[in-house]
mmCIF file of C-alpha atoms in Angstrom:
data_model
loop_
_atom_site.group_PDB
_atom_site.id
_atom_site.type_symbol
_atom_site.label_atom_id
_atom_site.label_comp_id
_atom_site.label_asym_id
_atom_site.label_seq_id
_atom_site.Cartn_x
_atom_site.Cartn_y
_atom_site.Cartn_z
ATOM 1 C CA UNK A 228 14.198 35.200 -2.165
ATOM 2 C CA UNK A 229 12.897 36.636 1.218
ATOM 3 C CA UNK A 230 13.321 40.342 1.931
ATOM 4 C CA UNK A 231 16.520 40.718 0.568
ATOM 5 C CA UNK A 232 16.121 43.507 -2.622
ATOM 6 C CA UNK A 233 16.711 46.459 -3.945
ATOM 7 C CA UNK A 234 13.840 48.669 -3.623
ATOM 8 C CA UNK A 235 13.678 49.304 -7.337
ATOM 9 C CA UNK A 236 10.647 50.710 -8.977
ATOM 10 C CA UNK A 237 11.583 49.232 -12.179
ATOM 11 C CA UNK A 238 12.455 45.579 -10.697
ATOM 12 C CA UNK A 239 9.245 45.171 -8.618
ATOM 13 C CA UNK A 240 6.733 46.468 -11.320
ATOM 14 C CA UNK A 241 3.995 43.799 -11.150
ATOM 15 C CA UNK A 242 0.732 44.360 -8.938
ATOM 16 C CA UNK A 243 -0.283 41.677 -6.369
ATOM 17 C CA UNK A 244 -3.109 40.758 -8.741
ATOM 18 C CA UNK A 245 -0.421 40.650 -11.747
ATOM 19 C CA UNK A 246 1.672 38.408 -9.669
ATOM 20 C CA UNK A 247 -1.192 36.247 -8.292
ATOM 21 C CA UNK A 248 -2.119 35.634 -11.984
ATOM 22 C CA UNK A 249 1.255 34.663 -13.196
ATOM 23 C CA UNK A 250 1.987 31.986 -10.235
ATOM 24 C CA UNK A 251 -1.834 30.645 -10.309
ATOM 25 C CA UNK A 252 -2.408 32.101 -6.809
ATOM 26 C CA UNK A 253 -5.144 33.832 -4.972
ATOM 27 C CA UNK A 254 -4.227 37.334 -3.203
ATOM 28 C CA UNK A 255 -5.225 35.645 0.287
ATOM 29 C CA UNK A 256 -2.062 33.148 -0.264
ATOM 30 C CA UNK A 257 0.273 35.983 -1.233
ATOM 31 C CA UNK A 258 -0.745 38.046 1.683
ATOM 32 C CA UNK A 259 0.427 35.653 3.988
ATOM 33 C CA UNK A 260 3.382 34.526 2.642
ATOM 34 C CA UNK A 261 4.273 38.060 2.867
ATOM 35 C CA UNK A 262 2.910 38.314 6.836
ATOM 36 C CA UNK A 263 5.152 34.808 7.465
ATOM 37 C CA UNK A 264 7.742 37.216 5.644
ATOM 38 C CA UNK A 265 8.557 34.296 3.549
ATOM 39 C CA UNK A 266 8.198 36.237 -0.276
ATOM 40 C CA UNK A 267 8.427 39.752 0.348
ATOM 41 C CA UNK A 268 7.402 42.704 -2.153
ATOM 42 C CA UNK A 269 8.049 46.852 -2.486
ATOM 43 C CA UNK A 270 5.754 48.350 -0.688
ATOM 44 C CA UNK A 271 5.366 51.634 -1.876
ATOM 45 C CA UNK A 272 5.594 53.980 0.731
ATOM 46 C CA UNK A 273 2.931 56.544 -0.571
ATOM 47 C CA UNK A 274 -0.042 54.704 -1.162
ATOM 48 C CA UNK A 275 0.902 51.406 0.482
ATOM 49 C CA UNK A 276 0.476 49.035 -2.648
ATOM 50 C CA UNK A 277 2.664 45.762 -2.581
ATOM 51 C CA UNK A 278 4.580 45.098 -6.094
ATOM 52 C CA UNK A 279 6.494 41.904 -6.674
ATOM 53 C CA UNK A 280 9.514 41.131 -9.030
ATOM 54 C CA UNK A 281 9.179 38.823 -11.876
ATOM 55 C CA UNK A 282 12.120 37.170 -10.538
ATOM 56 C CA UNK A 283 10.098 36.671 -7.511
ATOM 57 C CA UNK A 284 8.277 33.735 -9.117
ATOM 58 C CA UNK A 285 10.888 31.261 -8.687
ATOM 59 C CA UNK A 286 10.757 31.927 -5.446
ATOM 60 C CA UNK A 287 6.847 31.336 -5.266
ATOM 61 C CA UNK A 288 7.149 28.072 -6.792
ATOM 62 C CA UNK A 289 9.941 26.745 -4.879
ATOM 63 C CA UNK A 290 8.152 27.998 -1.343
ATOM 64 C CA UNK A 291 5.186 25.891 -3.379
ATOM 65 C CA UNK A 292 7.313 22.575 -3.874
ATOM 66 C CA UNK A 293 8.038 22.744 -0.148
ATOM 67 C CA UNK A 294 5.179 23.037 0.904
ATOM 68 C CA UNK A 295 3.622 20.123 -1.507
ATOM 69 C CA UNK A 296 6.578 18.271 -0.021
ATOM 70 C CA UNK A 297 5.267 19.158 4.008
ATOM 71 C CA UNK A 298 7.302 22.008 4.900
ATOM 72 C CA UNK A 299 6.126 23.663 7.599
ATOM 73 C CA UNK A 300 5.709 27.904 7.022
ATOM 74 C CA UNK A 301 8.476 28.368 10.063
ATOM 75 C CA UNK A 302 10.495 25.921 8.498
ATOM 76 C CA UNK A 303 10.457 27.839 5.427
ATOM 77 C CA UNK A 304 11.518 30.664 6.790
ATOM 78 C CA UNK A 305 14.148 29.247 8.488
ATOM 79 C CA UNK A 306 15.439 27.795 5.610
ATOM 80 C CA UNK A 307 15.256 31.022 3.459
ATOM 81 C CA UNK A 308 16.986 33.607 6.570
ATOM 82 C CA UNK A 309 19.719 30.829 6.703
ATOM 83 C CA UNK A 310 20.458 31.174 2.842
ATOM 84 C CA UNK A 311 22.751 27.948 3.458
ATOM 85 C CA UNK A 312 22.686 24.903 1.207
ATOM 86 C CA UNK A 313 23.452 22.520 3.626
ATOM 87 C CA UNK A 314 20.010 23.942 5.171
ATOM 88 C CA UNK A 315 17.829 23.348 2.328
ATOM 89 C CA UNK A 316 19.807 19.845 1.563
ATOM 90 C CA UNK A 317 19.111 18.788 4.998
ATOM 91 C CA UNK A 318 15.268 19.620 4.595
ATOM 92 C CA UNK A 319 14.792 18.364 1.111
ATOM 93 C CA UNK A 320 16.288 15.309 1.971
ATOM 94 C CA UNK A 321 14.176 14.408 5.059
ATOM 95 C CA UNK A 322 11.363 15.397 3.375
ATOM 96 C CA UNK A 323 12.123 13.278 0.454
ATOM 97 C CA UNK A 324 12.301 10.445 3.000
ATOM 98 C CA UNK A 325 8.927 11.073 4.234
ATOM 99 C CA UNK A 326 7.188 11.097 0.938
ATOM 100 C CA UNK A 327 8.945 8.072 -0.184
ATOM 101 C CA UNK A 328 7.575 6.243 2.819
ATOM 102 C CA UNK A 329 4.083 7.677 2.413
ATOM 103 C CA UNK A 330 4.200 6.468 -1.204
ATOM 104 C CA UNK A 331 5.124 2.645 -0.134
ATOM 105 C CA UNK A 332 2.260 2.738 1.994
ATOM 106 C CA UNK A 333 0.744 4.334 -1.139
ATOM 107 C CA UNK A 334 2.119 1.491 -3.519
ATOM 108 C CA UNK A 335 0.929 -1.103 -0.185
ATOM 109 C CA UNK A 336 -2.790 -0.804 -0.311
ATOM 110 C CA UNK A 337 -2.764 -0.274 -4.358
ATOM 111 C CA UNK A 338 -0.879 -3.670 -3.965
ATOM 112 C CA UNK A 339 -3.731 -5.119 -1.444
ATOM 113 C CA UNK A 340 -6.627 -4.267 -4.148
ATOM 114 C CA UNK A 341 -5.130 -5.234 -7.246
ATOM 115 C CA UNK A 342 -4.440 -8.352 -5.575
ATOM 116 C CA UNK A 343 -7.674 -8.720 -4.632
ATOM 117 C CA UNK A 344 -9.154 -7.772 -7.610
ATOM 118 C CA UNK A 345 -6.687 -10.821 -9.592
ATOM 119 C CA UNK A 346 -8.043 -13.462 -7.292
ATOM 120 C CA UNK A 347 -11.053 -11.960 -8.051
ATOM 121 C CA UNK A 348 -11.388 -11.855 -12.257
ATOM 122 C CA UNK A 349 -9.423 -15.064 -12.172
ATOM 123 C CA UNK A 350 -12.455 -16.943 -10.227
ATOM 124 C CA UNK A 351 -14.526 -15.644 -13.209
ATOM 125 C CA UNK A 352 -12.320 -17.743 -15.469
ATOM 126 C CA UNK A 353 -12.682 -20.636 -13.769
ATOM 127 C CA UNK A 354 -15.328 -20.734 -11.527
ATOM 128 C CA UNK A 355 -16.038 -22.679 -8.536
ATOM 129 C CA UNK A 356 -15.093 -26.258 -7.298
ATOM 130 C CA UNK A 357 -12.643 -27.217 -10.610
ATOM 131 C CA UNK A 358 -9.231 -27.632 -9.777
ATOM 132 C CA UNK A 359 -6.912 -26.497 -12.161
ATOM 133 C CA UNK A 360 -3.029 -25.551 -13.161
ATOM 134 C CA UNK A 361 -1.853 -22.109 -13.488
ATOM 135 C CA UNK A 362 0.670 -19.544 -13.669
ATOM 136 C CA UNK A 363 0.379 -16.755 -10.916
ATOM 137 C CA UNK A 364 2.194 -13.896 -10.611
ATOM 138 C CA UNK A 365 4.997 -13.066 -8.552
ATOM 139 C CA UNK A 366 3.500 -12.685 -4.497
ATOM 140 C CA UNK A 367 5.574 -12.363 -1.563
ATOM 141 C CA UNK A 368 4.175 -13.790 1.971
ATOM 142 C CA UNK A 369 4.353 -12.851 5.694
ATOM 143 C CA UNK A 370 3.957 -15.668 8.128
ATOM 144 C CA UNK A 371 2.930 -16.283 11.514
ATOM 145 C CA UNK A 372 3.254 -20.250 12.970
ATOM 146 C CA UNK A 373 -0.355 -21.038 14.481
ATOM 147 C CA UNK A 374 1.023 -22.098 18.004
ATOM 148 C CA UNK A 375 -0.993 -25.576 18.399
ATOM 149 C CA UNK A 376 -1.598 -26.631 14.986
ATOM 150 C CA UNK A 377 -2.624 -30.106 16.167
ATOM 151 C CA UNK A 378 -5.838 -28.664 16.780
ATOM 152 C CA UNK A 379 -6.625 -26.116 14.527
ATOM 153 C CA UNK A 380 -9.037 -27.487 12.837
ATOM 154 C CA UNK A 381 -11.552 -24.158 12.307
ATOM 155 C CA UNK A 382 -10.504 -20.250 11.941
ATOM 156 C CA UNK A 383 -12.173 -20.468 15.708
ATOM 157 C CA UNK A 384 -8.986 -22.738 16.786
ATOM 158 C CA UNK A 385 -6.776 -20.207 15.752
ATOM 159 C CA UNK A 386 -8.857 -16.844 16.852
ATOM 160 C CA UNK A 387 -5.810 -15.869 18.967
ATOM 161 C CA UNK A 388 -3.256 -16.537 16.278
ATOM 162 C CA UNK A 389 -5.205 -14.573 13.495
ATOM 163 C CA UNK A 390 -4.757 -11.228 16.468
ATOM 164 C CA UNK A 391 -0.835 -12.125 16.975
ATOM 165 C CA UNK A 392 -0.454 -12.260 12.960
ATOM 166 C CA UNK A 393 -3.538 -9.031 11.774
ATOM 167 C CA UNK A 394 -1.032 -6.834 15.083
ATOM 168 C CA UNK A 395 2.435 -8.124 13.511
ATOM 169 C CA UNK A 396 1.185 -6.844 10.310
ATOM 170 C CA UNK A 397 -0.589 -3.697 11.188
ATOM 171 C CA UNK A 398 2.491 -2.306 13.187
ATOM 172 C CA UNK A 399 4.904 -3.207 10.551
ATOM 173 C CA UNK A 400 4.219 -0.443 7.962
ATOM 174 C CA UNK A 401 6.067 -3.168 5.694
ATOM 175 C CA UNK A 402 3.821 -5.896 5.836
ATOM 176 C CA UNK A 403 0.192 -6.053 4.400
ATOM 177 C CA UNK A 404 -2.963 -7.280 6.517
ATOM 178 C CA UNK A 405 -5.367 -8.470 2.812
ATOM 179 C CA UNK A 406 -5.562 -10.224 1.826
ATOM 180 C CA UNK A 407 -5.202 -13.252 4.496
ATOM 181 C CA UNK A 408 -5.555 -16.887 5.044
ATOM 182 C CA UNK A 409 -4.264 -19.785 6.273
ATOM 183 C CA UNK A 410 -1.874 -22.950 5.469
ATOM 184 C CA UNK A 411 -2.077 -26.361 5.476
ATOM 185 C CA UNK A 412 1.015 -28.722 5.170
ATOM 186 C CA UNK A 413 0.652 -30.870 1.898
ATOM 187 C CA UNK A 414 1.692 -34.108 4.187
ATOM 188 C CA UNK A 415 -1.876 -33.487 6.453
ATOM 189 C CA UNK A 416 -3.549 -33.233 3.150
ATOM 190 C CA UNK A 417 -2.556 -36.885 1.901
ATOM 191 C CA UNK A 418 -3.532 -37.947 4.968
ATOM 192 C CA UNK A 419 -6.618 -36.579 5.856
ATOM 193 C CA UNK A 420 -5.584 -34.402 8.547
ATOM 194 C CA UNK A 421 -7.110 -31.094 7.737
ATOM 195 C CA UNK A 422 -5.621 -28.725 10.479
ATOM 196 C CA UNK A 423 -4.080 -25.353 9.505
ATOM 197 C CA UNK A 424 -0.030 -24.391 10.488
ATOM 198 C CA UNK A 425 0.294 -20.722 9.490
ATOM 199 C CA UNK A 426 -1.484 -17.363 9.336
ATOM 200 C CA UNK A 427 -0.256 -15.761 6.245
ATOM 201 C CA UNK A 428 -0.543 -12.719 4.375
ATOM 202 C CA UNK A 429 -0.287 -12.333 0.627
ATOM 203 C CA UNK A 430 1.759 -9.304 -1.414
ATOM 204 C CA UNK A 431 2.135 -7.833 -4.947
ATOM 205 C CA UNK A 432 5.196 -6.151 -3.161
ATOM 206 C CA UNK A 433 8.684 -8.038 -3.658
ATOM 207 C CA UNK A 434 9.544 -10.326 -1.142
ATOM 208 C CA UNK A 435 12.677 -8.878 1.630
ATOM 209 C CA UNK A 436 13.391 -12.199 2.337
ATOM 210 C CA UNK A 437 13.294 -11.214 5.855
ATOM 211 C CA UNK A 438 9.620 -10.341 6.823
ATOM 212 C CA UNK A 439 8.549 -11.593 3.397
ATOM 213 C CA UNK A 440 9.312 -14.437 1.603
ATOM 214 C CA UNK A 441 8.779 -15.646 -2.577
ATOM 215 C CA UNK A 442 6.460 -18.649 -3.360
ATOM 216 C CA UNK A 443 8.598 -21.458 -4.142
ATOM 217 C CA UNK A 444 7.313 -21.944 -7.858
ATOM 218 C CA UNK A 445 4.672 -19.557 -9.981
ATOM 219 C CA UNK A 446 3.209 -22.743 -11.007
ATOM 220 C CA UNK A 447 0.207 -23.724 -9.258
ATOM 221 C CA UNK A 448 -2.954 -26.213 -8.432
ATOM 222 C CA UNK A 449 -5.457 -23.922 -7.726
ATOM 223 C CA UNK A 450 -9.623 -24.101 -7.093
ATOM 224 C CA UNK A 451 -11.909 -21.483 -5.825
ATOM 225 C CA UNK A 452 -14.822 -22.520 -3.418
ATOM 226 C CA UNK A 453 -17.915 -20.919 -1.713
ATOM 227 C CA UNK A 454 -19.537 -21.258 0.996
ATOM 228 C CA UNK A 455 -22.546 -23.598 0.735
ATOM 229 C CA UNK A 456 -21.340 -24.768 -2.761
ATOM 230 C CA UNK A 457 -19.339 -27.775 -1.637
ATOM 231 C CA UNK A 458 -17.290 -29.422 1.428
ATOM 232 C CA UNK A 459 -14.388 -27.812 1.239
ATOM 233 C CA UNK A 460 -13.035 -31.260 2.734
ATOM 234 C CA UNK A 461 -13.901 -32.534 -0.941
ATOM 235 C CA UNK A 462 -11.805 -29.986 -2.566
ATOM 236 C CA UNK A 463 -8.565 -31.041 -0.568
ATOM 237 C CA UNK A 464 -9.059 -34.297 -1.911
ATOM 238 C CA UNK A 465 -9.722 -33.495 -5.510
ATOM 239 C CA UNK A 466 -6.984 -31.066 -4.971
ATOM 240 C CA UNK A 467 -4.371 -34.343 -3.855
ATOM 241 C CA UNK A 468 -5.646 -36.575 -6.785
ATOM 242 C CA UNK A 469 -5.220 -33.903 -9.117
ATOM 243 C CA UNK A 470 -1.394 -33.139 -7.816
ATOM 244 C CA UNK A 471 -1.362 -37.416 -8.113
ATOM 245 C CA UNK A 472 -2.703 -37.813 -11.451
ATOM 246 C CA UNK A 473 -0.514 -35.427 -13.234
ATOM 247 C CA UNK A 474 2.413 -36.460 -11.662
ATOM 248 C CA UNK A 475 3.373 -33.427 -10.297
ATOM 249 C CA UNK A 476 5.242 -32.249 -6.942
ATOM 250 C CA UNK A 477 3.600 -30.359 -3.860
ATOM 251 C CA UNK A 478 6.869 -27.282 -3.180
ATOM 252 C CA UNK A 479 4.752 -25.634 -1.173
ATOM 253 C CA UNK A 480 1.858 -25.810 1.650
ATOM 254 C CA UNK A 481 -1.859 -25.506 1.206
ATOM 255 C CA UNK A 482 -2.538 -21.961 0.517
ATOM 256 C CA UNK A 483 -6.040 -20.746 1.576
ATOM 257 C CA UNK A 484 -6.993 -17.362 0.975
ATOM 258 C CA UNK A 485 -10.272 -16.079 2.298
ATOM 259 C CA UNK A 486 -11.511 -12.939 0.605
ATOM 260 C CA UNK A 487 -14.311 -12.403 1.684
ATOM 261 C CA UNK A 488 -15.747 -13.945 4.524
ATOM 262 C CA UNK A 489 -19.444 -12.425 5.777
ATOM 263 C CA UNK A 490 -21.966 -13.066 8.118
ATOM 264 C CA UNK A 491 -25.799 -11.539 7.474
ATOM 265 C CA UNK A 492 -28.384 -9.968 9.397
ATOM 266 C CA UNK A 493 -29.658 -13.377 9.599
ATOM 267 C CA UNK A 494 -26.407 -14.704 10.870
ATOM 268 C CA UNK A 495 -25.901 -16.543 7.795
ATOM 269 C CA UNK A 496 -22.527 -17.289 7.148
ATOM 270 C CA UNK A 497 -21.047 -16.491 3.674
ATOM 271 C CA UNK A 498 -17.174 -16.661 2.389
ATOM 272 C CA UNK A 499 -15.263 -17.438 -0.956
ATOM 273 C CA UNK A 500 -11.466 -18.800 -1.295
ATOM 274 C CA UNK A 501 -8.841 -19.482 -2.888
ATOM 275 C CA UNK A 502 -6.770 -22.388 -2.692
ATOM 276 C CA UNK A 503 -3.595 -22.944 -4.149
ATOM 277 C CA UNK A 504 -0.218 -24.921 -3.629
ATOM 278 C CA UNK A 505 2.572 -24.460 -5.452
ATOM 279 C CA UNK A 506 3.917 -27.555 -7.416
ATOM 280 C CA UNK A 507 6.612 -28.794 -9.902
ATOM 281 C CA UNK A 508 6.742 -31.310 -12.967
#
């Protein structure tokens, strides 16, 4: 690795073409590795041509794996002159710790759309208005308390709590910001009371029990509504009488996820949700 060979004729036998062909390189790439004198051929000294070593290919490949993993060129290079494993342990491992984090944030958004795309397909099962039971997957929540919730009666109530909670998310790399919503305490249902507590976020991610937190039960009451399609005050109620009627037990609050949530050229306003609460026999 580096400049450190024997200038054998015999060793370094393969042209930079020959070379370039073997790694799956281009010449331009070669020639400046060898100007960052990171892989370094014989150069003969009578007609100037550059051979490289078939042994030399390791060494193209792991200069390659550093670089896929964000090495810098100068950190290469100081990794190679040091020749010292605690060196290239030190690198590989902090470099290891960056792509990990880039693929959580990875794993985050693929979390955010598959999510989205579940609440999605399952609205096509269903469809709009009908309450009905179900098993959800596992989903992990981030909270944020809605600071007067004895008057947050509409999303413009709680405009400043829906900033504090989208900024709590967004700078914690942890935490997703979609899909979003609000909560209702069962208790307000019963009785009419239809003001929101909580800005939450929902998660495919497991719960850390610190930031995030597991639903109470996988088992759910659950109805989707549109805008325009029906007062959503109706569906609280048909949601209460259903929990009533089938004798089972509220664990959880009012979930209500907004997923999309438009307004048109004509300032017409559009939005579908989801609403679920989480219940026991």
């Amino acid at each position: 690795m580096g400049s450190s060979f024997q200038d054998d004729e015999k060793e370094y036998s393969l042209t930079v073409s020959q070379f370039a062909k073997l790694c799956g390189t281009t010449r331009d790439t070669l020639r400046h590795y060898y100007e960052q004198k990171i892989i370094t051929p014989r150069v003969d000294p009578e007609n100037g041509y550059h051979y490289y070593s078939p042994a030399q290919i390791s060494s193209f490949f792991f200069i390659t794996t550093m670089r896929q993993a964000g090495c810098s060129i100068q950190e290469i290079r100081d990794m190679i002159y040091s020749s010292s494993k605690e060196a290239i342990t030190k690198l590989a491992n902090a470099k290891i710790l960056d792509m990990q984090r880039e693929l959580f944030l990875i794993n985050k958004k693929i979390s955010a759309l598959h999510l989205g795309m579940w609440i999605l397909n399952t609205c096509e099962e269903h469809g709009y208005n009908k309450v009905f039971t179900d098993f959800i997957p596992d989903i992990s929540i981030s909270s944020t308390p809605i600071r007067d919730s004895n008057t947050a009666y509409h999303v413009a109530d709680i405009a400043g709590d829906i900033s504090i909670h989208l900024a709590k998310t967004s700078g914690d790399k942890t935490l997703s910001s979609f899909p979003t919503g609000v909560t209702m305490s069962y208790e307000n249902m019963r009785k009419k009371r239809y003001v929101y507590n909580n800005i939450v976020s929902l998660s495919f991610l497991p719960a850390d029990n610190e930031n995030t937190f597991s639903l109470p039960s996988n088992n759910v009451v659950a109805c989707y509504h549109g805008h325009g399609s029906t007062d959503i005050d109706k569906i609280y109620e048909k949601m209460v009488s259903y929990i009533k009627r089938h004798r089972l037990t509220a664990v959880s609050d009012l979930f209500i996820v907004s997923l999309i949530n438009l307004y048109s050229k004509e300032k017409q306003h559009t939005y579908f949700k989801y609403l679920f609460i989480c219940v026991k026999n």
